[in-house]
Amino acid sequence: MALTGRTALLAALGSLPVGIWDAGWTGLLAVNAPLALACACDYALATPVRRVLLTRSGDTAVRLGETADVTLTITNPTGRPLRARLRDAWPPSSWQPGTEIEASRHRVTVPAGERRRVTTRLRPTRRGDRHADRVTLRSYGPLGLFARQGTHRVPWTVRVLPPFTSRKHLPSKLARLRELDGRTSVLTRGEGTEFDSLREYVPGDDTRSIDWRATARQSALAVRTWRPERDRHILLVLDTGRTSAGRVGDAPRLDAALDAALLLAALASRAGDRVDLLAYDRRVRALVQGRTARDVLPSLVDAMAGLEPALVETDARGLTATALRTAPRRSLIVLLTTLDAAPVEEGLLPVLPQLTQRHTVVVASVADPHIARMSTSRGSVDAVYEAAAAAQAQAERHRTAQQLRRHGVTVVDATPDELPPTLADAYLELKAAGRL
């Protein structure tokens, strides 16, 4: 039962004569008796909230930064019209700041025996699952003096997926992939490539690619063209330990790593390679294996949606052992982790030979663009100190990267915007060189 603002106003006006006539409680009751009767009738005529039926429909998944519409169907099985205000409650991260009140509250009028629909538009600000909370109904009587109020549990889940903003780079990377595949007249050579076809020699071709037997059968020089082998295995390893929680700009490092992994997965699956995913810190957080080229990207996006950084130190030995079990045959292992000196020197370097002796390894890390801006600071004492600190940080990352390269690891260190295309280029270079 709820007292409305209209009732409070009438009650205040009704009690005004008490102070003028000094009639005491008898006068007050006499003045407010009609109002009390009106309120009682209004409450009795308000549609019971518990008898209203609520069901949901609409979007179950949305990319971060986009909108999702969830429809609530209100069915009034009673013989009275329903006049109500409705609040569809969701977690605060389901909306942009400051838009929750407008988006979650609705006015509805449902005639007796009919149904109406209202739509709640969500715009989540974080990845993961967003679960609907309670739906609160306040049902008013015909005079609007009193209202019945109650809540309903109407379950619904919207999964917020990674935004995959780097997909804008995919067309250019696919164009280069087609060149490597021999669909244009570009010669690729290297150990592990497959013979594709013969074509006529053009100036600039490597003379070692001339096929002398084919040349003897025709009047022009014939050269062999090659294409990278297909059906290679790629394992994307996401380090979800504490270093992935560090924020670069407005997002954790993990989000930039997810975006880079998705671009590489999309490119590799188009190249005919098999892509698996492992997310690990001290235990397996996500594992995607054995998906077809058509299903791999949706499976990865779905698995990545709920990943959050764990505020623990990553167990490098456990990560390596799990990666080796996941990739028993020769593979390309792409480890998205940090280049901070301590975690690499104390954790990764001691176990790195276990990976490199069997697999081709790429280490990709998210660089902070603010460090690069700090390194160019001048004009004040504080700015000079900032530049010195930034230069020291950059030198440490460079030294760590050189240590990894001495173990035969390909290192990709780039800012969040540049990491996805740079990592894709590294994959294409390895493919062109026949190292997959």
XYZ file of C-alpha atoms in Angstrom:
436
model
C 0.000 0.000 0.000
C 1.400 3.409 -0.944
C 0.212 6.937 -0.199
C 0.407 9.101 -3.313
C 1.431 12.735 -3.471
C -2.121 13.714 -4.391
C -3.443 12.068 -1.214
C -0.881 13.845 0.939
C -1.856 17.193 -0.561
C -5.567 16.604 0.026
C -4.880 15.451 3.580
C -2.943 18.644 4.278
C -5.733 20.800 2.844
C -8.352 18.813 4.757
C -6.601 19.366 8.077
C -6.282 23.136 7.514
C -9.660 23.980 9.152
C -8.510 22.310 12.365
C -6.205 25.208 13.184
C -8.886 27.809 12.356
C -11.829 26.274 14.206
C -9.778 24.618 16.954
C -12.210 21.742 16.719
C -9.788 19.117 18.021
C -9.694 15.520 16.795
C -13.447 15.369 16.287
C -13.328 18.190 13.778
C -10.327 16.665 12.029
C -12.033 13.337 11.598
C -15.155 15.000 10.348
C -13.264 17.012 7.748
C -11.094 14.050 6.560
C -13.725 11.338 6.666
C -14.734 11.855 2.998
C -11.074 11.775 1.998
C -10.507 8.542 3.939
C -13.529 6.968 2.245
C -12.256 8.063 -1.177
C -8.840 6.610 -0.454
C -10.310 3.312 0.682
C -12.415 3.052 -2.489
C -9.446 4.028 -4.651
C -7.281 1.369 -3.030
C -9.985 -1.259 -3.450
C -10.353 -0.444 -7.160
C -6.598 -0.513 -7.901
C -5.571 -3.655 -9.794
C -3.783 -6.176 -7.501
C -0.102 -6.199 -8.400
C 0.391 -9.870 -7.584
C -2.113 -10.954 -10.216
C -0.317 -9.157 -13.036
C 1.722 -11.496 -15.257
C 5.133 -10.422 -16.577
C 7.293 -12.101 -19.225
C 10.460 -11.043 -21.050
C 11.792 -11.260 -24.582
C 14.407 -9.490 -26.650
C 18.186 -9.405 -26.992
C 20.340 -11.903 -25.139
C 23.740 -10.627 -26.331
C 25.206 -7.261 -27.258
C 28.663 -5.920 -28.038
C 30.129 -3.521 -25.532
C 29.224 0.038 -26.525
C 26.068 -0.972 -28.403
C 22.447 -1.085 -27.196
C 20.235 -4.051 -26.331
C 16.440 -3.948 -26.161
C 14.675 -6.127 -23.597
C 10.882 -6.213 -23.886
C 8.629 -6.719 -20.885
C 5.114 -7.992 -21.625
C 2.522 -7.006 -18.998
C -0.618 -9.127 -18.970
C -3.647 -7.977 -16.952
C -5.885 -11.029 -16.282
C -8.205 -9.131 -13.903
C -11.467 -7.384 -14.635
C -10.040 -3.953 -13.761
C -7.844 -1.706 -15.899
C -4.243 -1.484 -14.768
C -2.807 2.010 -14.358
C 0.736 1.657 -13.134
C 4.265 2.914 -12.959
C 6.921 0.294 -13.564
C 10.608 0.121 -12.693
C 12.680 -2.476 -14.524
C 15.806 -2.791 -12.374
C 19.185 -3.903 -13.782
C 22.761 -3.588 -12.438
C 24.184 -0.045 -12.636
C 26.702 -1.071 -15.335
C 23.781 -1.818 -17.670
C 23.482 1.873 -18.592
C 25.643 4.854 -19.282
C 25.998 7.000 -16.126
C 23.027 9.296 -15.589
C 20.615 7.469 -17.928
C 19.286 4.772 -15.585
C 16.199 6.633 -14.309
C 14.952 7.547 -17.752
C 15.667 4.109 -19.233
C 14.296 1.902 -16.451
C 10.985 3.622 -15.575
C 7.800 3.317 -17.592
C 4.121 4.315 -17.340
C 1.698 1.615 -18.483
C -2.060 1.356 -18.916
C -3.386 -2.142 -19.579
C -7.137 -2.642 -20.090
C -8.808 -5.589 -18.365
C -7.910 -8.919 -19.994
C -5.317 -7.385 -22.346
C -1.547 -7.047 -22.532
C 0.927 -4.316 -23.311
C 4.671 -4.218 -23.959
C 7.349 -1.843 -22.741
C 10.978 -1.882 -23.861
C 13.975 -1.237 -21.645
C 17.009 -0.153 -23.648
C 20.332 -1.194 -22.122
C 23.732 0.240 -22.997
C 26.235 -1.692 -20.863
C 29.553 -0.210 -19.811
C 31.317 -3.492 -18.929
C 31.740 -6.935 -20.436
C 30.116 -9.980 -18.858
C 26.617 -11.155 -17.998
C 24.008 -8.640 -16.890
C 21.136 -10.224 -14.954
C 17.745 -8.552 -14.607
C 16.770 -7.641 -11.054
C 13.250 -7.125 -9.747
C 10.402 -5.459 -11.601
C 8.518 -3.105 -9.279
C 4.892 -2.235 -10.096
C 2.872 0.539 -8.472
C -0.787 0.132 -9.406
C -3.031 3.212 -8.982
C -6.736 3.439 -8.431
C -8.971 5.535 -10.728
C -8.606 8.639 -8.511
C -4.842 8.289 -8.101
C -5.119 8.668 -4.301
C -3.759 5.287 -3.197
C -1.636 2.639 -4.899
C -0.755 -1.004 -4.482
C 2.947 -1.810 -4.862
C 4.769 -5.089 -5.304
C 7.715 -6.721 -7.031
C 8.105 -9.575 -9.503
C 11.133 -11.688 -10.364
C 11.359 -11.907 -14.147
C 14.734 -13.522 -14.953
C 16.683 -12.477 -18.050
C 20.365 -12.348 -18.927
C 22.132 -10.190 -21.478
C 25.707 -11.206 -22.273
C 27.940 -8.232 -23.041
C 30.545 -9.295 -25.613
C 33.916 -7.714 -26.429
C 33.460 -4.840 -28.892
C 36.005 -6.182 -31.461
C 36.847 -2.691 -32.671
C 39.886 -4.007 -34.544
C 37.707 -5.758 -37.134
C 38.148 -2.620 -39.271
C 41.687 -3.897 -40.000
C 40.482 -7.288 -41.239
C 39.931 -6.391 -44.949
C 43.495 -5.103 -45.386
C 44.971 -8.138 -43.626
C 42.871 -10.487 -45.738
C 44.147 -8.757 -48.887
C 47.699 -9.485 -47.826
C 46.721 -13.041 -46.964
C 45.390 -13.542 -50.496
C 48.768 -12.454 -51.816
C 50.463 -15.049 -49.652
C 48.021 -17.681 -50.825
C 49.148 -17.137 -54.423
C 45.886 -15.638 -55.616
C 47.957 -12.734 -56.937
C 51.352 -12.950 -58.617
C 53.427 -12.768 -55.450
C 56.021 -15.437 -54.845
C 56.463 -16.745 -51.327
C 59.152 -19.172 -50.326
C 60.297 -20.820 -47.177
C 60.406 -24.047 -45.248
C 56.986 -25.514 -44.689
C 55.258 -23.940 -47.723
C 53.258 -25.883 -50.313
C 53.736 -25.890 -54.062
C 50.892 -23.999 -55.687
C 51.333 -23.659 -59.458
C 53.634 -22.756 -62.350
C 53.697 -19.404 -64.055
C 55.874 -17.568 -66.533
C 59.076 -15.989 -65.243
C 59.086 -12.202 -64.784
C 62.180 -10.077 -64.060
C 62.867 -9.958 -60.342
C 61.787 -13.524 -59.577
C 64.182 -15.646 -57.554
C 66.130 -17.790 -60.036
C 66.081 -20.641 -57.529
C 62.346 -20.955 -58.153
C 62.798 -21.796 -61.858
C 61.401 -25.204 -62.723
C 63.836 -26.427 -65.396
C 61.833 -29.518 -66.298
C 58.734 -27.450 -66.964
C 60.846 -24.913 -68.854
C 62.164 -27.684 -71.118
C 58.612 -28.588 -72.097
C 57.755 -25.057 -73.189
C 59.401 -22.097 -74.855
C 59.387 -19.746 -71.817
C 60.941 -19.930 -68.385
C 58.560 -21.392 -65.810
C 58.801 -20.673 -62.108
C 57.182 -22.420 -59.177
C 54.870 -20.434 -56.900
C 54.237 -21.410 -53.330
C 51.568 -20.850 -50.763
C 51.700 -21.174 -47.006
C 50.514 -24.459 -45.589
C 47.004 -24.565 -44.261
C 45.548 -26.339 -41.267
C 48.257 -25.099 -38.908
C 47.415 -24.964 -35.213
C 47.384 -21.627 -33.351
C 46.942 -21.386 -29.599
C 46.029 -17.980 -28.184
C 47.081 -17.786 -24.529
C 45.641 -14.926 -22.460
C 47.405 -14.069 -19.227
C 44.558 -13.023 -16.908
C 46.757 -12.400 -13.855
C 47.228 -9.149 -11.987
C 49.268 -7.437 -14.717
C 46.266 -7.679 -17.066
C 44.257 -5.503 -14.654
C 46.468 -2.466 -15.186
C 44.565 0.251 -16.965
C 45.796 1.765 -20.198
C 43.595 4.731 -20.994
C 40.025 3.915 -19.994
C 40.232 0.107 -20.130
C 42.259 -2.737 -18.573
C 45.139 -4.208 -20.551
C 43.122 -7.410 -20.824
C 40.543 -5.690 -23.041
C 43.220 -4.633 -25.533
C 44.602 -8.183 -25.519
C 41.135 -9.576 -26.246
C 40.742 -7.261 -29.226
C 44.108 -8.306 -30.657
C 43.318 -11.985 -30.133
C 40.002 -11.660 -31.954
C 41.574 -10.036 -35.013
C 44.254 -12.703 -35.185
C 41.665 -15.463 -34.768
C 39.492 -14.036 -37.541
C 42.492 -13.775 -39.864
C 43.906 -17.218 -39.069
C 40.566 -18.951 -39.485
C 40.221 -17.351 -42.929
C 43.704 -18.656 -43.720
C 42.530 -22.203 -43.017
C 44.335 -22.543 -39.684
C 42.839 -24.014 -36.522
C 42.554 -21.594 -33.601
C 42.209 -22.485 -29.911
C 42.045 -20.240 -26.858
C 43.423 -20.636 -23.348
C 42.915 -18.029 -20.587
C 44.969 -18.711 -17.477
C 46.346 -17.143 -14.290
C 46.497 -19.751 -11.543
C 43.824 -21.893 -13.116
C 42.071 -22.184 -16.449
C 39.592 -19.328 -16.857
C 38.492 -20.192 -20.394
C 39.289 -22.924 -22.901
C 38.025 -23.144 -26.480
C 39.162 -26.080 -28.593
C 38.228 -27.906 -31.763
C 35.924 -25.315 -33.315
C 35.370 -25.126 -37.047
C 36.348 -22.032 -39.015
C 32.720 -20.919 -39.016
C 32.208 -21.383 -35.288
C 35.566 -20.336 -33.880
C 35.004 -16.574 -33.744
C 31.558 -16.717 -32.066
C 32.938 -19.272 -29.591
C 35.915 -17.071 -28.726
C 33.765 -13.963 -28.309
C 31.390 -15.852 -26.032
C 34.239 -17.252 -23.924
C 35.936 -13.862 -23.644
C 32.775 -12.055 -22.526
C 33.055 -13.140 -18.908
C 36.829 -12.872 -18.513
C 38.029 -10.515 -15.808
C 41.567 -9.934 -14.501
C 42.391 -11.892 -11.367
C 44.426 -9.977 -8.781
C 46.929 -12.798 -8.342
C 50.403 -13.464 -9.720
C 50.235 -15.679 -12.794
C 51.656 -19.164 -12.311
C 54.030 -19.326 -15.288
C 54.822 -23.019 -14.782
C 51.157 -23.926 -14.646
C 50.450 -21.795 -17.703
C 53.256 -23.478 -19.655
C 52.183 -26.976 -18.659
C 48.579 -26.274 -19.606
C 49.616 -24.773 -22.946
C 51.730 -27.848 -23.755
C 48.810 -30.137 -22.962
C 46.503 -28.027 -25.100
C 48.956 -27.967 -28.026
C 50.625 -31.418 -28.091
C 51.860 -30.979 -31.682
C 53.932 -28.211 -33.213
C 51.907 -24.998 -33.092
C 52.107 -21.245 -33.062
C 51.623 -20.135 -29.455
C 50.668 -16.483 -29.068
C 51.059 -15.404 -25.450
C 49.375 -12.103 -24.621
C 51.032 -10.986 -21.418
C 53.157 -8.219 -19.920
C 56.706 -7.121 -20.732
C 57.321 -5.914 -17.185
C 60.751 -7.085 -16.117
C 59.895 -8.876 -12.865
C 57.069 -11.166 -14.102
C 59.025 -12.085 -17.243
C 62.425 -12.676 -15.643
C 61.126 -14.504 -12.577
C 58.180 -16.302 -14.148
C 58.308 -16.712 -17.923
C 62.013 -16.920 -18.832
C 62.809 -20.010 -16.702
C 60.057 -22.048 -18.391
C 60.239 -20.510 -21.867
C 62.551 -23.197 -23.336
C 59.811 -25.768 -22.773
C 57.672 -23.848 -25.250
C 60.276 -22.766 -27.792
C 61.863 -26.188 -28.278
C 58.591 -27.538 -29.670
C 56.574 -24.512 -30.806
C 56.897 -21.161 -32.503
C 56.221 -18.548 -29.815
C 54.984 -14.970 -30.109
C 54.761 -12.737 -27.032
C 52.402 -9.769 -27.459
C 52.155 -6.989 -24.891
C 50.130 -3.805 -24.481
C 52.275 -0.665 -24.250
C 51.030 2.446 -22.478
C 50.891 5.439 -24.878
C 51.096 7.760 -21.875
C 54.688 6.580 -21.316
C 55.605 7.667 -24.842
C 54.047 11.091 -24.243
C 55.880 11.432 -20.942
C 59.214 10.706 -22.618
C 58.872 13.856 -24.732
C 57.936 16.134 -21.810
C 60.052 19.242 -21.386
C 59.743 22.773 -20.051
C 59.685 22.264 -16.265
C 61.426 20.290 -13.547
C 58.434 17.971 -13.142
C 58.302 17.388 -16.895
C 61.985 16.480 -17.031
C 61.550 13.998 -14.166
C 58.579 12.478 -16.000
C 60.640 12.153 -19.172
C 63.460 10.441 -17.254
C 61.041 7.988 -15.622
C 59.432 7.225 -18.988
C 62.819 6.653 -20.633
C 63.789 4.252 -17.862
C 60.517 2.321 -18.255
C 60.983 2.096 -22.026
C 64.570 0.890 -21.611
C 63.426 -1.874 -19.230
C 60.755 -3.047 -21.682
C 63.287 -3.014 -24.520
C 65.752 -5.037 -22.434
C 63.038 -7.562 -21.538
C 62.016 -7.873 -25.184
C 65.645 -8.523 -26.183
C 65.891 -11.304 -23.605
C 62.836 -12.967 -25.137
C 64.181 -12.590 -28.673
C 67.403 -14.335 -27.682
C 65.211 -17.367 -26.955
C 63.799 -17.255 -30.482
C 60.569 -15.524 -29.488
C 58.872 -12.990 -31.732
C 57.957 -9.964 -29.601
C 55.126 -7.562 -30.403
C 54.946 -4.491 -28.169
C 52.389 -1.879 -29.221
C 49.753 0.491 -27.878
C 46.144 -0.712 -27.583
C 45.154 0.756 -30.963
C 48.225 -0.614 -32.743
C 48.509 -4.013 -31.091
C 45.840 -5.860 -33.138
C 47.145 -4.924 -36.631
C 50.786 -5.309 -35.531
C 50.124 -8.779 -34.153
C 48.281 -9.726 -37.355
C 51.272 -8.531 -39.390
C 53.608 -10.659 -37.278
C 51.435 -13.706 -37.992
C 51.480 -12.994 -41.731
C 55.265 -12.559 -41.699
C 55.704 -15.904 -39.969
C 53.381 -17.489 -42.500
C 55.226 -15.922 -45.421
C 58.539 -17.156 -44.020
C 57.191 -20.689 -43.676
C 57.699 -20.794 -39.910
C 54.225 -22.141 -39.167
